[in-house]
Coordinates of C-alpha atoms and ligand atoms in Angstrom, one line a residue:
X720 CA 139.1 -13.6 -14.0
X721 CA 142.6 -15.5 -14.4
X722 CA 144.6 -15.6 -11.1
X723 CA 147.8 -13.8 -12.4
X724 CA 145.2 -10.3 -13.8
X725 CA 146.7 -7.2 -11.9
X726 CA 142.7 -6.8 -10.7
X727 CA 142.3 -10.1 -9.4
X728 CA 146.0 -9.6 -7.3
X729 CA 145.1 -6.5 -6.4
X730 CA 141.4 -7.9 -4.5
X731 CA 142.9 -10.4 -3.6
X732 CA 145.4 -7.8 -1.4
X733 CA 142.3 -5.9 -0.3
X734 CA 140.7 -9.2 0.9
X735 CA 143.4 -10.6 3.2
X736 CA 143.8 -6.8 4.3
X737 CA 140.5 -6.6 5.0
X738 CA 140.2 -9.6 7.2
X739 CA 142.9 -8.8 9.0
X740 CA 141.2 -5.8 9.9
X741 CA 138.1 -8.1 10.4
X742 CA 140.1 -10.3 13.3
X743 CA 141.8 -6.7 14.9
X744 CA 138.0 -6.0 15.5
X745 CA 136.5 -9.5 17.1
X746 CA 139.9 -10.0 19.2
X747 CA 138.2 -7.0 21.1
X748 CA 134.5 -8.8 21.1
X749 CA 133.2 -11.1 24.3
X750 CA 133.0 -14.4 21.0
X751 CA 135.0 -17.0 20.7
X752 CA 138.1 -16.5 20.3
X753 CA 140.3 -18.8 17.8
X754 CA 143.0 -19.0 20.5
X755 CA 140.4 -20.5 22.9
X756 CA 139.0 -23.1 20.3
X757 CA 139.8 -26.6 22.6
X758 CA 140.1 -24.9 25.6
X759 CA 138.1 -27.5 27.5
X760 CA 138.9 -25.3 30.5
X761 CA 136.3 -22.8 29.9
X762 CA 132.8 -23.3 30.1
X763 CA 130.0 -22.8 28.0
X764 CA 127.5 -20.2 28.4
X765 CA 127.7 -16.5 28.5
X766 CA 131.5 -15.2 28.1
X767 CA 130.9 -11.7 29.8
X768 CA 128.2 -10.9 32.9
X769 CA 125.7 -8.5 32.0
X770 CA 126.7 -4.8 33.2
X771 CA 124.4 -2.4 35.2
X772 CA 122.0 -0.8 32.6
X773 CA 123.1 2.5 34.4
X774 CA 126.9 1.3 33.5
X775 CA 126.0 1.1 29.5
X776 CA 127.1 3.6 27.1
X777 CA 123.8 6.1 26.9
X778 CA 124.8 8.2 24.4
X779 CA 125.4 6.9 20.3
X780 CA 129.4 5.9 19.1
X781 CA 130.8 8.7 17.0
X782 CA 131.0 8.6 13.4
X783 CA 133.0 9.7 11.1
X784 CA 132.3 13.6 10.8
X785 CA 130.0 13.5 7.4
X786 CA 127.4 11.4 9.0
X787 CA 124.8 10.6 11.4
X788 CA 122.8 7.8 12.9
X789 CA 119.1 7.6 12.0
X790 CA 116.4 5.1 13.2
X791 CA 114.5 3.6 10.2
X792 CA 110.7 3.5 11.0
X793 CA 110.0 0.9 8.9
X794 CA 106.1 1.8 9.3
X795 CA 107.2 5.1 6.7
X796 CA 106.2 4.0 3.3
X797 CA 109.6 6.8 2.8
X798 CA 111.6 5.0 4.7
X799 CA 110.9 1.8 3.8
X800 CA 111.9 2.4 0.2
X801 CA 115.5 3.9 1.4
X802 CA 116.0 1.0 2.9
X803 CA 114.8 -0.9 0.2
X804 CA 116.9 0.8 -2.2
X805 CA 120.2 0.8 -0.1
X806 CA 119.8 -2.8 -0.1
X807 CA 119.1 -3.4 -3.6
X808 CA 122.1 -1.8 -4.9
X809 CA 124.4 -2.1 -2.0
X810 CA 123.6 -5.4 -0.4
X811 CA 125.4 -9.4 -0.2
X812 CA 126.6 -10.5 -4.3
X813 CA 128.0 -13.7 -5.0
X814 CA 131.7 -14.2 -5.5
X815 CA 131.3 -13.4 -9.3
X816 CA 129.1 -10.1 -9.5
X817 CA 126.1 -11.4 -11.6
X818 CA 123.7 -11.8 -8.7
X819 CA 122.8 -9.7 -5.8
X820 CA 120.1 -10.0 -3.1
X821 CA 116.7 -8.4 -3.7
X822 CA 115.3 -8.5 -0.7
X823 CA 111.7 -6.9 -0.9
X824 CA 109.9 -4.1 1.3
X825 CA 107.2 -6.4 2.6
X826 CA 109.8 -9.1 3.0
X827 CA 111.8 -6.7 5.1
X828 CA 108.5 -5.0 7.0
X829 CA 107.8 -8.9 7.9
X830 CA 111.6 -9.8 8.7
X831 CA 112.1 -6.2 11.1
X832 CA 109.2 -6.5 13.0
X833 CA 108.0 -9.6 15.0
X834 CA 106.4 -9.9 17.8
X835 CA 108.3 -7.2 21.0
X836 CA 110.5 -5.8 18.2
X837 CA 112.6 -2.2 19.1
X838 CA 112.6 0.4 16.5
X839 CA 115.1 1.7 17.9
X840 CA 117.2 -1.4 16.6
X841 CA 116.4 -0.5 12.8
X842 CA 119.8 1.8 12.9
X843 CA 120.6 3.9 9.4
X844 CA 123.7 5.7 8.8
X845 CA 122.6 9.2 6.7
X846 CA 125.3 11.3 5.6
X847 CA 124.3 14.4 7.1
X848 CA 125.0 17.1 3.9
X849 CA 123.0 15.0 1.5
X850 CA 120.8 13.5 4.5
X851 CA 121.1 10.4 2.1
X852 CA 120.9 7.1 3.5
X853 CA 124.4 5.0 3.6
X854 CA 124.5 2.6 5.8
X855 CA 122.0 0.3 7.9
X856 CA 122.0 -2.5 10.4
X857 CA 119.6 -4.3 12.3
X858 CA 118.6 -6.5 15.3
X859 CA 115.1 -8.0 16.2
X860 CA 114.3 -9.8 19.4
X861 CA 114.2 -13.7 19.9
X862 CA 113.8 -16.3 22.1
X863 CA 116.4 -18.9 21.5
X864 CA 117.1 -22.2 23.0
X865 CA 121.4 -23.5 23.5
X866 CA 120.8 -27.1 24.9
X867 CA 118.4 -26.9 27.7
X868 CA 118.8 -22.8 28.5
X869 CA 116.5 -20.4 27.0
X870 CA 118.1 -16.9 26.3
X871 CA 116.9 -13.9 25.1
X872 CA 118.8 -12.8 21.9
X873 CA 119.2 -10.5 19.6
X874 CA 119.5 -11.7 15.7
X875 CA 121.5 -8.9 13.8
X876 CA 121.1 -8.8 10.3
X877 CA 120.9 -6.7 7.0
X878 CA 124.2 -4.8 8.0
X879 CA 125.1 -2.8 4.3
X880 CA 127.2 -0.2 3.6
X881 CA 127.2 1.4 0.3
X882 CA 129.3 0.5 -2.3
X883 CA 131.4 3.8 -1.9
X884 CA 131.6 3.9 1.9
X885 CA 133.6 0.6 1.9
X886 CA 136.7 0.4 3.8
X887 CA 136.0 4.0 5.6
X888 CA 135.7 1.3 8.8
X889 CA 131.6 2.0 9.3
X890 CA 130.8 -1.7 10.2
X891 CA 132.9 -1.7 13.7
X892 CA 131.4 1.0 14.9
X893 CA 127.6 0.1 13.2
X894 CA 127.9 -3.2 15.1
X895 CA 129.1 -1.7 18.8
X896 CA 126.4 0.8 18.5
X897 CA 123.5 -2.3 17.7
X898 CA 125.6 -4.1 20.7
X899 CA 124.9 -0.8 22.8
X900 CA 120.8 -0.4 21.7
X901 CA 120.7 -4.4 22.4
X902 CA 122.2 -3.5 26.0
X903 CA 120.1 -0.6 26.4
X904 CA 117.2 -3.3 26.2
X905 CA 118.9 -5.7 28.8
X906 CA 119.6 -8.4 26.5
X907 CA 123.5 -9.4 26.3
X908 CA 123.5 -12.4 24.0
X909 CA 123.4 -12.3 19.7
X910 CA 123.3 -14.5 16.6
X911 CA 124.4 -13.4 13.3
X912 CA 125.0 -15.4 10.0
X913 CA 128.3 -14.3 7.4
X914 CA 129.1 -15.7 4.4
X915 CA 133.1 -14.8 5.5
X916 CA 135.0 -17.0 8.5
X917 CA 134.6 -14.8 11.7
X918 CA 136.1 -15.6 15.5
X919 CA 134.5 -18.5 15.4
X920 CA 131.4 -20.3 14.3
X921 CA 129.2 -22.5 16.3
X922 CA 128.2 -24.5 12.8
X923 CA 129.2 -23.6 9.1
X924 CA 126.4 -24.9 6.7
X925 CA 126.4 -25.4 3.2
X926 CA 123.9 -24.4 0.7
X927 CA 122.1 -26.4 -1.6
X928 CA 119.7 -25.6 -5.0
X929 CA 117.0 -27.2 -6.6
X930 CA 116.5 -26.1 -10.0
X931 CA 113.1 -25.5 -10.6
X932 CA 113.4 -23.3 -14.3
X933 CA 116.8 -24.9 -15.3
X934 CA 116.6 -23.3 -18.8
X935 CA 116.7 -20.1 -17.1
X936 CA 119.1 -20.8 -14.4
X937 CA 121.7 -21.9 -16.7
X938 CA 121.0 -18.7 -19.0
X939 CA 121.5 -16.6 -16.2
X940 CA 124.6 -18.3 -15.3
X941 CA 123.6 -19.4 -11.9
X942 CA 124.1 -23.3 -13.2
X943 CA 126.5 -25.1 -15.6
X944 CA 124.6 -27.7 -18.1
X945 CA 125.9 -31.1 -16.9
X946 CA 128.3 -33.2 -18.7
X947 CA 126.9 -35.1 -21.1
X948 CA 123.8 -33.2 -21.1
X949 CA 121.5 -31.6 -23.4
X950 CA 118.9 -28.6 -22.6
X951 CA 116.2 -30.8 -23.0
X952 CA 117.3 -33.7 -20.8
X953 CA 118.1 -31.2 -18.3
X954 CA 114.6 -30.0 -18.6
X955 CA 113.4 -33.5 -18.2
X956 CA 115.3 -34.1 -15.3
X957 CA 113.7 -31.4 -13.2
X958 CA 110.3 -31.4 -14.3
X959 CA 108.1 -32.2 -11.3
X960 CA 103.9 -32.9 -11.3
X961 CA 101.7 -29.9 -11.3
X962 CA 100.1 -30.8 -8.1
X963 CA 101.0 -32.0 -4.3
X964 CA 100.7 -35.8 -4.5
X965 CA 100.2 -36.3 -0.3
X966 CA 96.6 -36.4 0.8
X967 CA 95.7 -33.5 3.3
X968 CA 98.5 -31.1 2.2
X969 CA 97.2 -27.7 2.1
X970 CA 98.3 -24.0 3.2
X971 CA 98.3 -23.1 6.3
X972 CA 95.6 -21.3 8.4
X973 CA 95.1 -18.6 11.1
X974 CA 93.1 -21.5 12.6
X975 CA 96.5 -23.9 12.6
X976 CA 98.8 -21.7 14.9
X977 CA 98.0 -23.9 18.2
X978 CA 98.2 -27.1 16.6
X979 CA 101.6 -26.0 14.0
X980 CA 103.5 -24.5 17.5
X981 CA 102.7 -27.7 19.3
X982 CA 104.4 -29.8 16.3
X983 CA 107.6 -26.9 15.7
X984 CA 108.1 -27.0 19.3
X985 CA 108.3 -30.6 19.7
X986 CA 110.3 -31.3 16.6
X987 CA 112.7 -28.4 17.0
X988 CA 113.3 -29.6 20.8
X989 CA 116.0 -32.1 19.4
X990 CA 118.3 -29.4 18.1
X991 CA 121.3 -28.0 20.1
X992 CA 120.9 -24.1 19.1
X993 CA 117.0 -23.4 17.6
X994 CA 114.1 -20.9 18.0
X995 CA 111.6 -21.0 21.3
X996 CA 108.7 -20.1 19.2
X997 CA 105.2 -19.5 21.3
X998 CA 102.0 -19.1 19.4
X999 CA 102.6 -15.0 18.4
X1000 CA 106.0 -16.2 17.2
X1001 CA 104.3 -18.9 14.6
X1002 CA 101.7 -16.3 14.1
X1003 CA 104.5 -14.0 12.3
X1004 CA 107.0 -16.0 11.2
X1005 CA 105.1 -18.9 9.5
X1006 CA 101.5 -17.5 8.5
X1007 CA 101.5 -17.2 4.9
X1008 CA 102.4 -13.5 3.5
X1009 CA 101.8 -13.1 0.1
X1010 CA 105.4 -12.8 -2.1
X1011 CA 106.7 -13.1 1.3
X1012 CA 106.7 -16.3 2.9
X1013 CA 104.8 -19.6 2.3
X1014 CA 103.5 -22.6 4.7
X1015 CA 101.9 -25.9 4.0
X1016 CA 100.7 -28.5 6.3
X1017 CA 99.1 -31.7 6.2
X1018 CA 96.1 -32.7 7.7
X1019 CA 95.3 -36.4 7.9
X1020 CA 92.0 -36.8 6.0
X1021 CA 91.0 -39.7 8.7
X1022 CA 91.8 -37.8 11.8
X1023 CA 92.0 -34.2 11.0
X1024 CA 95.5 -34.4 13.1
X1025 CA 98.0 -31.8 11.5
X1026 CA 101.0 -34.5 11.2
X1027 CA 103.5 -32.0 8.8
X1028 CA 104.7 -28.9 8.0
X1029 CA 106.6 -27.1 5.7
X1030 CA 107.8 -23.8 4.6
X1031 CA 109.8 -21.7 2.3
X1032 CA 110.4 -17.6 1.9
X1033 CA 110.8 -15.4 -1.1
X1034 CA 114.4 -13.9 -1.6
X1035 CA 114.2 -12.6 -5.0
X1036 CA 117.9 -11.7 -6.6
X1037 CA 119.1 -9.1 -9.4
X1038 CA 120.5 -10.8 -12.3
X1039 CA 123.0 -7.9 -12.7
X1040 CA 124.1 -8.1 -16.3
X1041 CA 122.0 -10.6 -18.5
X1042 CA 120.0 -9.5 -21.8
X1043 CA 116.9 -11.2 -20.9
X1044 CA 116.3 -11.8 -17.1
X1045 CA 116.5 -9.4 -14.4
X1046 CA 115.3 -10.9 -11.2
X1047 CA 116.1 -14.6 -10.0
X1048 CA 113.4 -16.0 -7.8
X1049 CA 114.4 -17.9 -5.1
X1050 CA 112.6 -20.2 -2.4
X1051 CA 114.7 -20.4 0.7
X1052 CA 114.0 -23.5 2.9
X1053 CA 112.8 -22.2 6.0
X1054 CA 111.4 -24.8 8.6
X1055 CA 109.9 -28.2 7.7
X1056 CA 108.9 -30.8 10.3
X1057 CA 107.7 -34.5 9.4
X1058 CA 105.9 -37.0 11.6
X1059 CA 104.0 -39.0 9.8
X1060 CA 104.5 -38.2 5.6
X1061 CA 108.0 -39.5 4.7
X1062 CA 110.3 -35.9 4.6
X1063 CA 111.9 -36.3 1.2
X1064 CA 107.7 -36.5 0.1
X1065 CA 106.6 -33.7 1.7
X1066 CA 109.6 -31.8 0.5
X1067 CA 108.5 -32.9 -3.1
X1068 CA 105.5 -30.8 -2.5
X1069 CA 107.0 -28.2 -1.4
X1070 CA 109.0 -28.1 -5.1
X1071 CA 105.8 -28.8 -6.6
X1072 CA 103.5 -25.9 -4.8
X1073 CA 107.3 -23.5 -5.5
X1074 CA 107.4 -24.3 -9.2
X1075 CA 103.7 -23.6 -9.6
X1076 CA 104.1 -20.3 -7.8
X1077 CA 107.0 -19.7 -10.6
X1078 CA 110.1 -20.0 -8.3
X1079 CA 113.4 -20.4 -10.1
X1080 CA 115.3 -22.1 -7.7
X1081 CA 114.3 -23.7 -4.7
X1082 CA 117.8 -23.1 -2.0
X1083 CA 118.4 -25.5 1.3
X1084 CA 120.9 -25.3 3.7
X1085 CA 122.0 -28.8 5.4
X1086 CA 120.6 -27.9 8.7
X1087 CA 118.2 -29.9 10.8
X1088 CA 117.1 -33.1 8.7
X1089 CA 117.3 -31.3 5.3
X1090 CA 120.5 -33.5 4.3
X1091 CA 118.1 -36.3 4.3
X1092 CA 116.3 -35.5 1.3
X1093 CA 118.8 -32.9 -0.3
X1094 CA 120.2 -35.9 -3.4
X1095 CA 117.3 -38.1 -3.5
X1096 CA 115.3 -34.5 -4.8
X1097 CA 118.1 -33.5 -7.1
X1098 CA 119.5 -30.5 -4.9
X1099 CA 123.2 -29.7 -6.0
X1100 CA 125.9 -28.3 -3.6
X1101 CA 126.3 -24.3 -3.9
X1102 CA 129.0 -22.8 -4.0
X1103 CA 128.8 -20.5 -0.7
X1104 CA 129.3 -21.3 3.1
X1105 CA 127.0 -19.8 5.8
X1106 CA 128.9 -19.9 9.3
X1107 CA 126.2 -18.8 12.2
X1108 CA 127.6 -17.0 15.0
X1109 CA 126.6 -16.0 19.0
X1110 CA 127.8 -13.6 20.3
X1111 CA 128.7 -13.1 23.9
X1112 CA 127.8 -17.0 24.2
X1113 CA 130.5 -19.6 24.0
X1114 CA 129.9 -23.5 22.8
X1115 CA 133.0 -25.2 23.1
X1116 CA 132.2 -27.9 21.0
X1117 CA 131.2 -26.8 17.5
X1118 CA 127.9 -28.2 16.1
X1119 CA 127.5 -30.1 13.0
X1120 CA 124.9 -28.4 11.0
X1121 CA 122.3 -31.2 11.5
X1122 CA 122.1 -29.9 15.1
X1123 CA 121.4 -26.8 14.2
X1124 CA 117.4 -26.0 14.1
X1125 CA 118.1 -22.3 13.7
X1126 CA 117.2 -20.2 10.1
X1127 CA 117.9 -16.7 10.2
X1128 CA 116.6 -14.3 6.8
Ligands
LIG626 C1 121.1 -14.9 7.3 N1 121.4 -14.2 6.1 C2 121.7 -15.0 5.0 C3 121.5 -14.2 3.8 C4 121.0 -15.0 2.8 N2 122.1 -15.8 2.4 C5 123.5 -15.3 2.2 C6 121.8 -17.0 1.9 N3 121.1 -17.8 2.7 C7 120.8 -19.1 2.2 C8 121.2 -19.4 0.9 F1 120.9 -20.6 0.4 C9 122.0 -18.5 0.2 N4 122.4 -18.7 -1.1 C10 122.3 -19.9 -1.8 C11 123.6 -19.3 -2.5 C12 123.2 -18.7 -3.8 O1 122.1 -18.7 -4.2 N5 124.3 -18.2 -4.5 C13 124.0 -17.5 -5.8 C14 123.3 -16.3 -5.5 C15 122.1 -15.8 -6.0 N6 121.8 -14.6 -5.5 C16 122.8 -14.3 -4.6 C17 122.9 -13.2 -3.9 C18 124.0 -13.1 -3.0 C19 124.9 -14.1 -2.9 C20 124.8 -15.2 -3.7 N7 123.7 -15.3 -4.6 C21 123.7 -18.2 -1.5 N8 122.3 -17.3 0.7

């Protein structure tokens, strides 16, 4: 992909077209707007008042002619597989093509509906001849905590359109129409996560790998063999012991939700921008699902106190392109709290219990403490940026990523 080929000018055109078209669309939007970055006149806190729900749009944006808006009921085995599918072959690749996100139908039945979810925020785009589905976007209620103000949000996420829809200008009008069913609801604030610079990021984070099958990774192309390095050094240098070493570290329970909230809450109280997770919240989000996601804990064998906690989820990828592989599995970081067993430990055995469950790759972004332990256990920058967004919620000052106690899927 030399810079000079006619391809790589020509997307190279279609990308800075494209975000200009990006920034004509969030110069309209209540976010923060470049122009204001270092405006120390205006505060922080919600940029537009909350209209009369009587005052908010009641019926759907148009679309373009050929199609129509659906609501995915995620409960319909049917439904749950064209959303599945759309995502599989349509969803986020990396810069180079050969990998693209897999995410799976029980990952996205567990990720659409926690605790007060809207149905009516699972929004489809069908063309209406082929009654095909095209295009999808969703938001799911949440509880989150700016400094010491707890506001009700929405967290948008999964927003596709298929690969032949592109540029036909479906996202603008996708994302007023969420905005609008979020309204509907009387909620006013979002947060969202892009892998693309958007008017304007509270934090931008930077992702980090474990290798965990390095032979594989480096067949697939996800890594490089080092400098200097042979296949079976690099295999040494990964290999980790085929059990936890840190006494009391076991899954977690039904039976641990009280005592695992009282320990996220606490920890996570430090951050700027993070979750207000009650006891149904832990429930969902950190309860081991099978293939889904995955939750340890320690539990001092002297006191039977719970003193740790960590957690990863499943985000398989397509290997699109290799002879021999087909799906890359990844563990994602998810949330991790330490008290009492040293973090880059208990982190150790969170490799050790991924590898054993045949993870890949174990991925970390530098939020919360995670920058901590990220060299010492052989993590290795990515190549990708995640900026997280609010919407309709201004922080003047942007956060360094270590504030931020937030993980969206
Ligand atoms: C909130 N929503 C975020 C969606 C999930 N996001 C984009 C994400 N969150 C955390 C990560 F740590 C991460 N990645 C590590 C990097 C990586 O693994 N790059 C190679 C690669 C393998 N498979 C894919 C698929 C798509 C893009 C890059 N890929 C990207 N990505």
């Amino acid at each position: 992909n030399d810079d000079s080929s006619l391809e790589s000018i020509v997307r190279r055109f279609q990308d800075s077209m494209s975000s200009v078209k990006r920034h004509k669309f969030w110069e309209t939007q209540p976010v923060g707007q470049f122009k204001d970055v270092g405006d120390t006149s205006l505060p922080d806190g919600s940029i537009e008042l909350p209209t009369p729900l009587s005052e908010v749009k009641q019926e759907p944006y148009n679309l373009p002619s050929p199609y129509e808006w659906t609501t995915c009921d995620m409960d319909s085995e049917e439904t749950c597989t064209e959303v599945y599918i759309l995502l599989k072959n349509n969803y986020v690749e990396d810069d180079e093509n050969l990998f693209r996100f897999n995410y799976s139908k029980e990952f996205l039945r567990w990720a659409l509906r926690p605790p007060g979810y809207y149905k009516s925020w699972h929004i489809g785009v069908r063309a209406k001849a082929s009654k095909k589905l095209v295009a999808f976007i969703t938001g799911v209620p949440a509880r989150i905590r700016v400094r010491n103000e707890i506001v009700k949000m929405a967290e948008i996420n999964f927003l596709c359109v298929h690969k032949k829809l592109r540029s036909k200008r479906l996202a603008p009008v996708m994302i007023k129409e969420v905005t609008r069913r979020v309204h509907l609801e009387n909620i006013w604030q979002a947060a969202y996560t892009a892998g693309v610079v958007l008017p304007t990021p509270i934090t931008t984070c930077q992702y980090w790998h474990r290798s965990l099958n390095p032979k594989k990774l480096i067949e697939v192309g996800f890594s490089r063999l080092g400098a200097r390095m042979t296949m079976s050094r690099t295999i040494k240098l990964y290999k980790l012991p085929d059990s936890p070493v840190t006494p009391g570290f076991r899954k977690m329970e039904l039976r641990d939700v009280s005592a695992v909230t009282r320990l996220l809450r606490n920890y996570l109280s430090q951050f700027v921008v993070s979750p207000d997770f009650d006891e149904n919240d832990v429930q969902h989000w950190l309860l081991p699902t099978e293939d889904v996601v995955d939750s340890y804990l320690v539990e001092s064998p002297e006191t039977h106190d719970i003193t740790d906690f960590c957690s990863f989820y499943a985000l398989p990828s397509s290997i699109l392109g290799n002879q021999n592989y087909s799906i890359l599995k990844a563990a994602y970081s998810y949330y991790n709290v330490s008290t009492k067993t040293p973090l880059f430990q208990l982190m150790n055995d969170a490799l050790i219990v991924a590898k054993r469950k045949d993870f890949d790759v174990f991925n970390a972004l530098d939020v919360m403490h995670n920058e901590s332990f990220l060299k010492e256990l052989k993590f290795g920058p990515g190549d990708g940026q995640l900026h997280y967004y609010l919407y309709n919620y201004r922080i003047r000052n942007a956060l360094r990523p270590s504030e931020l106690g937030l993980v969206l899927l």
